[in-house]
Short mmCIF file of C-alpha atoms in Angstrom, two decimals:
data_model
loop_
_atom_site.label_atom_id
_atom_site.label_comp_id
_atom_site.label_asym_id
_atom_site.label_seq_id
_atom_site.Cartn_x
_atom_site.Cartn_y
_atom_site.Cartn_z
CA UNK A 205 -16.15 -9.48 -16.44
CA UNK A 206 -13.36 -12.19 -16.41
CA UNK A 207 -10.79 -9.82 -16.12
CA UNK A 208 -12.09 -8.24 -12.72
CA UNK A 209 -12.52 -11.75 -11.30
CA UNK A 210 -8.70 -12.28 -12.30
CA UNK A 211 -7.70 -8.97 -10.93
CA UNK A 212 -9.61 -9.88 -7.51
CA UNK A 213 -7.39 -13.38 -7.63
CA UNK A 214 -4.34 -11.94 -8.32
CA UNK A 215 -4.78 -9.23 -5.63
CA UNK A 216 -5.76 -12.03 -2.85
CA UNK A 217 -2.73 -13.98 -3.63
CA UNK A 218 0.17 -11.48 -4.51
CA UNK A 219 -0.81 -7.68 -4.21
CA UNK A 220 -2.58 -7.58 -0.88
CA UNK A 221 -1.66 -10.82 0.54
CA UNK A 222 -3.24 -10.99 4.16
CA UNK A 223 -0.44 -12.61 5.71
CA UNK A 224 2.48 -10.31 4.20
CA UNK A 225 0.94 -7.39 3.13
CA UNK A 226 -1.86 -7.06 5.74
CA UNK A 227 -0.48 -9.34 8.86
CA UNK A 228 -3.42 -10.92 9.42
CA UNK A 229 -3.18 -14.58 10.19
CA UNK A 230 0.18 -14.26 12.18
CA UNK A 231 -0.24 -16.66 14.85
CA UNK A 232 -0.08 -19.86 12.43
CA UNK A 233 2.19 -18.22 9.94
CA UNK A 234 5.00 -17.82 12.97
CA UNK A 235 3.79 -21.05 14.57
CA UNK A 236 3.06 -23.81 12.03
CA UNK A 237 5.21 -22.79 9.48
CA UNK A 238 8.30 -25.21 10.68
CA UNK A 239 7.67 -27.91 8.30
CA UNK A 240 6.46 -27.58 4.68
CA UNK A 241 3.93 -30.45 4.97
CA UNK A 242 2.47 -28.61 8.09
CA UNK A 243 2.57 -25.28 6.76
CA UNK A 244 0.81 -26.76 3.45
CA UNK A 245 -1.62 -28.59 5.61
CA UNK A 246 -2.62 -25.54 7.36
CA UNK A 247 -2.75 -23.39 4.40
CA UNK A 248 -5.38 -26.03 2.70
CA UNK A 249 -7.37 -26.18 6.12
CA UNK A 250 -7.67 -22.69 5.92
CA UNK A 251 -8.47 -22.17 2.60
CA UNK A 252 -11.14 -24.56 2.95
CA UNK A 253 -12.70 -22.67 5.86
CA UNK A 254 -12.13 -19.30 3.85
CA UNK A 255 -14.17 -20.41 1.06
CA UNK A 256 -17.08 -22.36 3.01
CA UNK A 257 -17.19 -19.12 5.43
CA UNK A 258 -17.61 -17.29 2.31
CA UNK A 259 -20.34 -19.14 0.59
CA UNK A 260 -22.10 -19.09 4.33
CA UNK A 261 -21.78 -15.72 5.23
CA UNK A 262 -22.54 -14.06 2.13
CA UNK A 263 -25.84 -15.03 1.56
CA UNK A 264 -26.57 -14.74 5.55
CA UNK A 265 -25.38 -11.08 5.41
CA UNK A 266 -27.77 -10.50 2.17
CA UNK A 267 -30.85 -12.26 2.56
CA UNK A 268 -30.89 -12.62 6.47
CA UNK A 269 -29.29 -9.87 8.35
CA UNK A 270 -29.76 -7.04 5.71
CA UNK A 271 -33.61 -7.31 5.21
CA UNK A 272 -34.00 -7.70 8.96
CA UNK A 273 -31.90 -4.66 9.36
CA UNK A 274 -29.69 -6.47 11.89
CA UNK A 275 -26.21 -6.08 9.93
CA UNK A 276 -24.82 -4.65 12.99
CA UNK A 277 -24.73 -8.23 14.08
CA UNK A 278 -22.49 -9.50 11.00
CA UNK A 279 -19.33 -10.07 13.22
CA UNK A 280 -20.88 -12.14 16.01
CA UNK A 281 -22.81 -14.34 12.97
CA UNK A 282 -19.55 -14.66 10.84
CA UNK A 283 -17.57 -15.76 14.01
CA UNK A 284 -20.65 -18.39 14.77
CA UNK A 285 -20.27 -19.51 11.16
CA UNK A 286 -16.64 -19.92 11.06
CA UNK A 287 -16.60 -21.55 14.63
CA UNK A 288 -18.86 -24.32 13.25
CA UNK A 289 -17.08 -24.95 9.99
CA UNK A 290 -13.46 -25.41 11.96
CA UNK A 291 -15.39 -27.58 14.08
CA UNK A 292 -16.37 -29.76 10.57
CA UNK A 293 -12.78 -29.44 9.27
CA UNK A 294 -11.31 -30.83 12.53
CA UNK A 295 -13.96 -33.87 12.58
CA UNK A 296 -12.59 -34.55 8.79
CA UNK A 297 -9.18 -34.28 9.10
CA UNK A 298 -9.57 -36.50 12.70
CA UNK A 299 -11.11 -38.89 10.80
CA UNK A 300 -9.67 -39.05 7.43
CA UNK A 301 -5.86 -37.75 8.00
CA UNK A 302 -4.93 -38.26 11.91
CA UNK A 303 -1.34 -37.46 11.30
CA UNK A 304 -1.97 -34.19 9.81
CA UNK A 305 -4.74 -33.39 12.75
CA UNK A 306 -1.80 -34.45 15.18
CA UNK A 307 0.64 -32.24 13.52
CA UNK A 308 -1.75 -28.77 13.30
CA UNK A 309 -2.23 -29.57 16.90
CA UNK A 310 -3.71 -26.38 19.00
CA UNK A 311 -3.39 -24.13 15.59
CA UNK A 312 -6.46 -26.21 14.42
CA UNK A 313 -8.84 -24.46 16.51
CA UNK A 314 -7.25 -21.12 16.14
CA UNK A 315 -8.57 -21.26 12.80
CA UNK A 316 -11.90 -20.05 14.53
CA UNK A 317 -10.23 -16.99 15.68
CA UNK A 318 -7.88 -16.71 12.82
CA UNK A 319 -8.58 -12.56 12.26
CA UNK A 320 -7.61 -14.10 8.15
CA UNK A 321 -10.88 -15.74 7.90
CA UNK A 322 -13.02 -13.21 9.67
CA UNK A 323 -11.30 -10.54 7.92
CA UNK A 324 -11.97 -11.94 4.22
CA UNK A 325 -15.72 -12.59 5.11
CA UNK A 326 -15.92 -9.11 6.13
CA UNK A 327 -14.28 -7.47 3.76
CA UNK A 328 -15.76 -9.24 0.71
CA UNK A 329 -18.89 -7.27 2.20
CA UNK A 330 -17.50 -4.10 2.72
CA UNK A 331 -16.01 -4.18 -0.60
CA UNK A 332 -19.10 -4.28 -2.10
CA UNK A 333 -18.32 -8.21 -4.03
CA UNK A 334 -21.36 -10.02 -5.35
CA UNK A 335 -21.15 -14.17 -4.50
CA UNK A 336 -19.15 -14.76 -7.23
CA UNK A 337 -16.53 -12.01 -6.85
CA UNK A 338 -16.57 -12.97 -2.81
CA UNK A 339 -15.97 -16.55 -3.26
CA UNK A 340 -12.81 -15.55 -6.08
CA UNK A 341 -11.39 -13.03 -3.43
CA UNK A 342 -11.69 -15.96 -0.68
CA UNK A 343 -10.20 -18.36 -3.02
CA UNK A 344 -7.17 -15.71 -3.62
CA UNK A 345 -6.94 -14.66 -0.42
CA UNK A 346 -6.84 -18.70 0.96
CA UNK A 347 -4.18 -19.53 -1.59
CA UNK A 348 -2.13 -16.38 -0.40
CA UNK A 349 -2.21 -17.71 2.86
CA UNK A 350 -0.97 -20.97 1.60
CA UNK A 351 1.64 -19.69 -0.38
CA UNK A 352 2.95 -17.50 2.25
CA UNK A 353 3.00 -20.40 4.59
CA UNK A 354 4.83 -22.64 2.20
CA UNK A 355 7.63 -19.93 1.12
CA UNK A 356 8.12 -19.16 4.92
CA UNK A 357 8.19 -22.97 5.63
CA UNK A 358 11.14 -23.32 3.27
CA UNK A 359 12.74 -20.07 4.62
CA UNK A 360 12.81 -21.85 7.89
CA UNK A 361 13.70 -25.16 6.87
CA UNK A 362 16.81 -23.33 5.36
CA UNK A 363 17.49 -21.17 8.29
CA UNK A 364 17.71 -24.35 10.69
CA UNK A 365 19.98 -25.83 8.27
CA UNK A 366 22.45 -22.78 9.14
CA UNK A 367 21.93 -21.88 12.18
CA UNK A 368 22.61 -18.19 13.16
CA UNK A 369 24.57 -17.02 16.00
CA UNK A 370 23.19 -17.36 19.62
CA UNK A 371 21.59 -13.84 19.60
CA UNK A 372 19.35 -14.10 16.84
CA UNK A 373 18.29 -17.88 17.43
CA UNK A 374 14.61 -18.51 17.89
CA UNK A 375 12.11 -15.58 17.36
CA UNK A 376 14.42 -13.06 16.40
CA UNK A 377 16.12 -14.56 13.32
CA UNK A 378 12.21 -15.78 12.28
CA UNK A 379 11.05 -12.37 12.31
CA UNK A 380 13.73 -10.93 10.28
CA UNK A 381 13.06 -13.60 7.48
CA UNK A 382 9.69 -13.00 8.16
CA UNK A 383 9.99 -9.27 7.34
CA UNK A 384 12.33 -9.96 4.26
CA UNK A 385 9.67 -12.33 2.86
CA UNK A 386 7.04 -9.52 3.35
CA UNK A 387 9.08 -6.85 1.48
CA UNK A 388 9.84 -9.22 -1.42
CA UNK A 389 6.03 -8.98 -2.14
CA UNK A 390 5.87 -5.41 -2.07
CA UNK A 391 7.22 -6.09 -5.74
CA UNK A 392 3.68 -7.50 -6.85
CA UNK A 393 2.17 -4.33 -6.11
CA UNK A 394 2.48 -2.75 -9.85
CA UNK A 395 0.80 -5.70 -11.43
CA UNK A 396 -2.84 -4.76 -10.68
CA UNK A 397 -1.76 -1.15 -12.40
CA UNK A 398 -0.05 -2.90 -15.14
CA UNK A 399 -3.12 -5.21 -15.75
CA UNK A 400 -5.60 -2.57 -15.73
CA UNK A 401 -3.72 -0.15 -18.20
#
């Protein structure tokens, strides 16, 4: 049992990283990764929303939508739950960490439409995870999102110190750097196979 949970966690963080492998959640990845503190704040906020979204959507799907034969409404219901949770995160950040709230700016409300958050809730259902497995999966995906954000913020801070030629400045060098970081994560694909052996 514990081995399977560790595999689910490691899969979400490294092997099936939603940002670097599945290309979900690219908007905040490219938009908020200029500074490490902003990137880590966004990663923590997304992880928080993923965990609470899973904690809310899994029981709603299992105990409400499926028994009532309205499982086809899962996407709409999940989006409503995620939007509510994001509003809750906004209120908390505005009240207790106003500097982070201001730094995240428009990207904080965009968590509502972040496809990584919706993707993890839907994938937990389609993968057939029980509640504990779904929560571990969401934690892994959230930590993977946080890892990708912080790593890429570090890369971008190094890039700003060493400006590229004029033709590559801005978005071109950012996308090239993102592709190199994404390729580096392909090296983790053998971890799961080795753990299963």
